[in-house]
mmCIF file with all atom_site columns, C-alpha atoms in Angstrom:
data_model
loop_
_atom_site.group_PDB
_atom_site.id
_atom_site.type_symbol
_atom_site.label_atom_id
_atom_site.label_alt_id
_atom_site.label_comp_id
_atom_site.label_asym_id
_atom_site.label_entity_id
_atom_site.label_seq_id
_atom_site.pdbx_PDB_ins_code
_atom_site.Cartn_x
_atom_site.Cartn_y
_atom_site.Cartn_z
_atom_site.occupancy
_atom_site.B_iso_or_equiv
_atom_site.pdbx_formal_charge
_atom_site.auth_seq_id
_atom_site.auth_comp_id
_atom_site.auth_asym_id
_atom_site.auth_atom_id
_atom_site.pdbx_PDB_model_num
ATOM 1  C CA . UNK A 1 1  ? 10.216  14.740  -3.422  1.00 0.00 ? 965  UNK A CA 1
ATOM 2  C CA . UNK A 1 2  ? 9.379   12.815  -0.206  1.00 0.00 ? 966  UNK A CA 1
ATOM 3  C CA . UNK A 1 3  ? 6.185   10.805  -0.025  1.00 0.00 ? 967  UNK A CA 1
ATOM 4  C CA . UNK A 1 4  ? 3.346   12.211  2.030   1.00 0.00 ? 968  UNK A CA 1
ATOM 5  C CA . UNK A 1 5  ? 2.851   10.787  5.501   1.00 0.00 ? 969  UNK A CA 1
ATOM 6  C CA . UNK A 1 6  ? -0.879  10.379  4.915   1.00 0.00 ? 970  UNK A CA 1
ATOM 7  C CA . UNK A 1 7  ? -2.195  9.372   1.523   1.00 0.00 ? 971  UNK A CA 1
ATOM 8  C CA . UNK A 1 8  ? -5.828  9.945   0.700   1.00 0.00 ? 972  UNK A CA 1
ATOM 9  C CA . UNK A 1 9  ? -7.370  7.990   -2.142  1.00 0.00 ? 973  UNK A CA 1
ATOM 10 C CA . UNK A 1 10 ? -9.647  9.735   -4.607  1.00 0.00 ? 974  UNK A CA 1
ATOM 11 C CA . UNK A 1 11 ? -12.486 7.369   -3.609  1.00 0.00 ? 975  UNK A CA 1
ATOM 12 C CA . UNK A 1 12 ? -12.925 4.470   -1.169  1.00 0.00 ? 976  UNK A CA 1
ATOM 13 C CA . UNK A 1 13 ? -11.656 1.027   -2.117  1.00 0.00 ? 977  UNK A CA 1
ATOM 14 C CA . UNK A 1 14 ? -14.133 -1.638  -3.128  1.00 0.00 ? 978  UNK A CA 1
ATOM 15 C CA . UNK A 1 15 ? -14.140 -4.782  -0.963  1.00 0.00 ? 979  UNK A CA 1
ATOM 16 C CA . UNK A 1 16 ? -12.294 -6.680  -3.728  1.00 0.00 ? 980  UNK A CA 1
ATOM 17 C CA . UNK A 1 17 ? -9.661  -3.936  -4.022  1.00 0.00 ? 981  UNK A CA 1
ATOM 18 C CA . UNK A 1 18 ? -9.204  -3.957  -0.244  1.00 0.00 ? 982  UNK A CA 1
ATOM 19 C CA . UNK A 1 19 ? -8.599  -7.734  -0.285  1.00 0.00 ? 983  UNK A CA 1
ATOM 20 C CA . UNK A 1 20 ? -6.019  -7.393  -3.073  1.00 0.00 ? 984  UNK A CA 1
ATOM 21 C CA . UNK A 1 21 ? -4.334  -4.527  -1.220  1.00 0.00 ? 985  UNK A CA 1
ATOM 22 C CA . UNK A 1 22 ? -4.135  -6.542  1.999   1.00 0.00 ? 986  UNK A CA 1
ATOM 23 C CA . UNK A 1 23 ? -2.482  -9.434  0.174   1.00 0.00 ? 987  UNK A CA 1
ATOM 24 C CA . UNK A 1 24 ? -0.072  -7.115  -1.656  1.00 0.00 ? 988  UNK A CA 1
ATOM 25 C CA . UNK A 1 25 ? 1.176   -5.893  1.718   1.00 0.00 ? 989  UNK A CA 1
ATOM 26 C CA . UNK A 1 26 ? 2.373   -9.454  2.311   1.00 0.00 ? 990  UNK A CA 1
ATOM 27 C CA . UNK A 1 27 ? 4.266   -9.228  -1.023  1.00 0.00 ? 991  UNK A CA 1
ATOM 28 C CA . UNK A 1 28 ? 3.010   -12.219 -2.998  1.00 0.00 ? 992  UNK A CA 1
ATOM 29 C CA . UNK A 1 29 ? 2.768   -12.020 -6.771  1.00 0.00 ? 993  UNK A CA 1
ATOM 30 C CA . UNK A 1 30 ? -0.368  -11.701 -8.861  1.00 0.00 ? 994  UNK A CA 1
ATOM 31 C CA . UNK A 1 31 ? -0.572  -15.485 -9.305  1.00 0.00 ? 995  UNK A CA 1
ATOM 32 C CA . UNK A 1 32 ? -0.589  -16.123 -5.539  1.00 0.00 ? 996  UNK A CA 1
ATOM 33 C CA . UNK A 1 33 ? -3.153  -13.392 -4.920  1.00 0.00 ? 997  UNK A CA 1
ATOM 34 C CA . UNK A 1 34 ? -5.372  -14.709 -7.718  1.00 0.00 ? 998  UNK A CA 1
ATOM 35 C CA . UNK A 1 35 ? -5.205  -18.227 -6.276  1.00 0.00 ? 999  UNK A CA 1
ATOM 36 C CA . UNK A 1 36 ? -5.959  -16.999 -2.736  1.00 0.00 ? 1000 UNK A CA 1
ATOM 37 C CA . UNK A 1 37 ? -8.993  -15.032 -3.937  1.00 0.00 ? 1001 UNK A CA 1
ATOM 38 C CA . UNK A 1 38 ? -10.206 -17.502 -6.556  1.00 0.00 ? 1002 UNK A CA 1
ATOM 39 C CA . UNK A 1 39 ? -9.943  -14.995 -9.405  1.00 0.00 ? 1003 UNK A CA 1
ATOM 40 C CA . UNK A 1 40 ? -7.740  -14.617 -12.487 1.00 0.00 ? 1004 UNK A CA 1
ATOM 41 C CA . UNK A 1 41 ? -4.363  -12.880 -12.559 1.00 0.00 ? 1005 UNK A CA 1
ATOM 42 C CA . UNK A 1 42 ? -5.944  -10.410 -14.987 1.00 0.00 ? 1006 UNK A CA 1
ATOM 43 C CA . UNK A 1 43 ? -8.569  -9.508  -12.370 1.00 0.00 ? 1007 UNK A CA 1
ATOM 44 C CA . UNK A 1 44 ? -5.874  -8.934  -9.749  1.00 0.00 ? 1008 UNK A CA 1
ATOM 45 C CA . UNK A 1 45 ? -3.856  -6.811  -12.189 1.00 0.00 ? 1009 UNK A CA 1
ATOM 46 C CA . UNK A 1 46 ? -6.961  -4.743  -12.967 1.00 0.00 ? 1010 UNK A CA 1
ATOM 47 C CA . UNK A 1 47 ? -7.611  -4.134  -9.255  1.00 0.00 ? 1011 UNK A CA 1
ATOM 48 C CA . UNK A 1 48 ? -3.991  -3.007  -8.811  1.00 0.00 ? 1012 UNK A CA 1
ATOM 49 C CA . UNK A 1 49 ? -4.309  -0.628  -11.766 1.00 0.00 ? 1013 UNK A CA 1
ATOM 50 C CA . UNK A 1 50 ? -7.586  0.737   -10.374 1.00 0.00 ? 1014 UNK A CA 1
ATOM 51 C CA . UNK A 1 51 ? -6.024  1.317   -6.935  1.00 0.00 ? 1015 UNK A CA 1
ATOM 52 C CA . UNK A 1 52 ? -3.012  3.046   -8.522  1.00 0.00 ? 1016 UNK A CA 1
ATOM 53 C CA . UNK A 1 53 ? -5.355  5.335   -10.463 1.00 0.00 ? 1017 UNK A CA 1
ATOM 54 C CA . UNK A 1 54 ? -6.860  6.469   -7.156  1.00 0.00 ? 1018 UNK A CA 1
ATOM 55 C CA . UNK A 1 55 ? -3.508  7.509   -5.667  1.00 0.00 ? 1019 UNK A CA 1
ATOM 56 C CA . UNK A 1 56 ? -2.483  11.162  -5.932  1.00 0.00 ? 1020 UNK A CA 1
ATOM 57 C CA . UNK A 1 57 ? -0.360  11.728  -9.043  1.00 0.00 ? 1021 UNK A CA 1
ATOM 58 C CA . UNK A 1 58 ? 2.538   13.110  -7.004  1.00 0.00 ? 1022 UNK A CA 1
ATOM 59 C CA . UNK A 1 59 ? 2.731   10.132  -4.625  1.00 0.00 ? 1023 UNK A CA 1
ATOM 60 C CA . UNK A 1 60 ? 5.715   7.887   -5.482  1.00 0.00 ? 1024 UNK A CA 1
ATOM 61 C CA . UNK A 1 61 ? 5.701   9.219   -9.064  1.00 0.00 ? 1025 UNK A CA 1
ATOM 62 C CA . UNK A 1 62 ? 8.864   7.374   -10.107 1.00 0.00 ? 1026 UNK A CA 1
ATOM 63 C CA . UNK A 1 63 ? 7.579   3.949   -9.090  1.00 0.00 ? 1027 UNK A CA 1
ATOM 64 C CA . UNK A 1 64 ? 5.753   1.584   -11.405 1.00 0.00 ? 1028 UNK A CA 1
ATOM 65 C CA . UNK A 1 65 ? 2.049   0.859   -11.011 1.00 0.00 ? 1029 UNK A CA 1
ATOM 66 C CA . UNK A 1 66 ? 2.389   -2.234  -8.824  1.00 0.00 ? 1030 UNK A CA 1
ATOM 67 C CA . UNK A 1 67 ? 5.217   -0.681  -6.802  1.00 0.00 ? 1031 UNK A CA 1
ATOM 68 C CA . UNK A 1 68 ? 3.121   2.431   -6.064  1.00 0.00 ? 1032 UNK A CA 1
ATOM 69 C CA . UNK A 1 69 ? 0.290   0.238   -4.794  1.00 0.00 ? 1033 UNK A CA 1
ATOM 70 C CA . UNK A 1 70 ? 2.653   -1.959  -2.743  1.00 0.00 ? 1034 UNK A CA 1
ATOM 71 C CA . UNK A 1 71 ? 4.189   1.173   -1.184  1.00 0.00 ? 1035 UNK A CA 1
ATOM 72 C CA . UNK A 1 72 ? 0.695   2.427   -0.382  1.00 0.00 ? 1036 UNK A CA 1
ATOM 73 C CA . UNK A 1 73 ? -0.228  -0.947  1.167   1.00 0.00 ? 1037 UNK A CA 1
ATOM 74 C CA . UNK A 1 74 ? 2.917   -0.928  3.285   1.00 0.00 ? 1038 UNK A CA 1
ATOM 75 C CA . UNK A 1 75 ? 2.275   2.670   4.365   1.00 0.00 ? 1039 UNK A CA 1
ATOM 76 C CA . UNK A 1 76 ? -1.269  1.777   5.446   1.00 0.00 ? 1040 UNK A CA 1
ATOM 77 C CA . UNK A 1 77 ? 0.035   -1.236  7.346   1.00 0.00 ? 1041 UNK A CA 1
ATOM 78 C CA . UNK A 1 78 ? 2.709   0.855   9.064   1.00 0.00 ? 1042 UNK A CA 1
ATOM 79 C CA . UNK A 1 79 ? 0.176   3.532   10.007  1.00 0.00 ? 1043 UNK A CA 1
ATOM 80 C CA . UNK A 1 80 ? -2.107  0.897   11.509  1.00 0.00 ? 1044 UNK A CA 1
ATOM 81 C CA . UNK A 1 81 ? 0.555   -0.414  13.900  1.00 0.00 ? 1045 UNK A CA 1
ATOM 82 C CA . UNK A 1 82 ? 2.669   2.690   14.602  1.00 0.00 ? 1046 UNK A CA 1
ATOM 83 C CA . UNK A 1 83 ? 2.199   4.490   17.902  1.00 0.00 ? 1047 UNK A CA 1
ATOM 84 C CA . UNK A 1 84 ? 0.691   7.887   17.250  1.00 0.00 ? 1048 UNK A CA 1
ATOM 85 C CA . UNK A 1 85 ? 0.372   9.564   20.623  1.00 0.00 ? 1049 UNK A CA 1
ATOM 86 C CA . UNK A 1 86 ? 3.825   9.047   22.025  1.00 0.00 ? 1050 UNK A CA 1
ATOM 87 C CA . UNK A 1 87 ? 7.404   9.382   20.949  1.00 0.00 ? 1051 UNK A CA 1
ATOM 88 C CA . UNK A 1 88 ? 9.401   6.291   20.170  1.00 0.00 ? 1052 UNK A CA 1
ATOM 89 C CA . UNK A 1 89 ? 12.213  5.632   22.655  1.00 0.00 ? 1053 UNK A CA 1
ATOM 90 C CA . UNK A 1 90 ? 15.647  6.630   21.376  1.00 0.00 ? 1054 UNK A CA 1
ATOM 91 C CA . UNK A 1 91 ? 18.808  4.987   22.600  1.00 0.00 ? 1055 UNK A CA 1
ATOM 92 C CA . UNK A 1 92 ? 21.268  7.434   24.150  1.00 0.00 ? 1056 UNK A CA 1
ATOM 93 C CA . UNK A 1 93 ? 23.896  6.022   21.787  1.00 0.00 ? 1057 UNK A CA 1
ATOM 94 C CA . UNK A 1 94 ? 21.865  7.232   18.827  1.00 0.00 ? 1058 UNK A CA 1
ATOM 95 C CA . UNK A 1 95 ? 20.427  10.449  20.262  1.00 0.00 ? 1059 UNK A CA 1
ATOM 96 C CA . UNK A 1 96 ? 21.358  13.588  18.375  1.00 0.00 ? 1060 UNK A CA 1
#
Protein backbone atom coordinates (compact mmCIF):
# COMPACT_ATOMS: atom_id res chain seq x y z
CA UNK A 1 0.00 0.00 0.00
CA UNK A 2 1.54 3.38 -0.97
CA UNK A 3 1.98 6.05 1.67
CA UNK A 4 -0.41 8.98 1.60
CA UNK A 5 0.85 12.20 0.06
CA UNK A 6 -0.43 14.23 3.01
CA UNK A 7 -0.28 12.84 6.51
CA UNK A 8 -2.42 14.38 9.21
CA UNK A 9 -1.49 13.78 12.82
CA UNK A 10 -4.18 12.96 15.35
CA UNK A 11 -3.23 16.09 17.33
CA UNK A 12 -0.68 18.91 16.97
CA UNK A 13 2.92 18.31 18.01
CA UNK A 14 4.18 19.82 21.23
CA UNK A 15 7.13 22.23 20.87
CA UNK A 16 9.48 19.54 22.23
CA UNK A 17 8.14 16.95 19.77
CA UNK A 18 8.56 19.43 16.91
CA UNK A 19 12.22 20.00 17.88
CA UNK A 20 12.88 16.24 18.00
CA UNK A 21 11.14 15.79 14.64
CA UNK A 22 13.21 18.54 13.04
CA UNK A 23 16.43 16.92 14.23
CA UNK A 24 15.29 13.45 13.11
CA UNK A 25 14.92 14.82 9.58
CA UNK A 26 18.67 15.42 9.66
CA UNK A 27 19.11 11.73 10.63
CA UNK A 28 21.14 11.86 13.83
CA UNK A 29 20.65 9.20 16.48
CA UNK A 30 18.89 9.56 19.81
CA UNK A 31 22.18 10.35 21.57
CA UNK A 32 22.95 13.28 19.25
CA UNK A 33 19.42 14.64 19.52
CA UNK A 34 19.49 14.34 23.31
CA UNK A 35 22.80 16.20 23.46
CA UNK A 36 21.57 18.95 21.11
CA UNK A 37 18.41 19.47 23.18
CA UNK A 38 19.97 18.96 26.61
CA UNK A 39 17.67 16.06 27.50
CA UNK A 40 18.12 12.32 28.04
CA UNK A 41 18.02 9.69 25.31
CA UNK A 42 14.98 8.26 27.11
CA UNK A 43 13.17 11.60 26.70
CA UNK A 44 13.97 11.67 22.98
CA UNK A 45 12.80 8.06 22.60
CA UNK A 46 9.55 8.91 24.40
CA UNK A 47 8.92 11.88 22.08
CA UNK A 48 9.50 9.63 19.05
CA UNK A 49 7.06 7.05 20.42
CA UNK A 50 4.49 9.78 21.11
CA UNK A 51 4.83 11.16 17.56
CA UNK A 52 4.50 7.65 16.09
CA UNK A 53 1.32 7.11 18.11
CA UNK A 54 -0.17 10.19 16.44
CA UNK A 55 0.43 8.89 12.90
CA UNK A 56 -2.43 7.10 11.14
CA UNK A 57 -2.19 3.34 11.69
CA UNK A 58 -2.06 2.65 7.95
CA UNK A 59 0.83 5.04 7.26
CA UNK A 60 4.10 3.11 6.71
CA UNK A 61 2.70 0.15 8.68
CA UNK A 62 5.67 -2.12 8.01
CA UNK A 63 8.25 0.32 9.35
CA UNK A 64 9.46 0.39 12.93
CA UNK A 65 8.53 3.21 15.30
CA UNK A 66 11.57 5.39 14.68
CA UNK A 67 11.52 4.69 10.94
CA UNK A 68 7.85 5.74 10.69
CA UNK A 69 8.66 9.02 12.42
CA UNK A 70 11.77 9.60 10.28
CA UNK A 71 9.71 8.96 7.13
CA UNK A 72 7.11 11.43 8.39
CA UNK A 73 9.83 14.02 9.12
CA UNK A 74 11.29 13.58 5.65
CA UNK A 75 7.84 13.84 4.06
CA UNK A 76 7.16 17.10 5.92
CA UNK A 77 10.54 18.44 4.85
CA UNK A 78 9.92 17.47 1.23
CA UNK A 79 6.46 19.06 1.27
CA UNK A 80 7.92 22.29 2.65
CA UNK A 81 10.39 22.70 -0.23
CA UNK A 82 8.55 21.07 -3.16
CA UNK A 83 6.91 23.31 -5.73
CA UNK A 84 3.16 22.90 -5.51
CA UNK A 85 1.70 25.14 -8.19
CA UNK A 86 3.74 24.12 -11.18
CA UNK A 87 4.93 20.99 -12.87
CA UNK A 88 8.54 19.96 -12.54
CA UNK A 89 10.48 20.18 -15.81
CA UNK A 90 11.01 16.82 -17.50
CA UNK A 91 13.92 16.14 -19.79
CA UNK A 92 12.87 15.09 -23.29
CA UNK A 93 15.16 12.07 -22.87
CA UNK A 94 13.02 10.87 -19.98
CA UNK A 95 9.59 12.00 -21.16
CA UNK A 96 7.06 9.21 -21.58
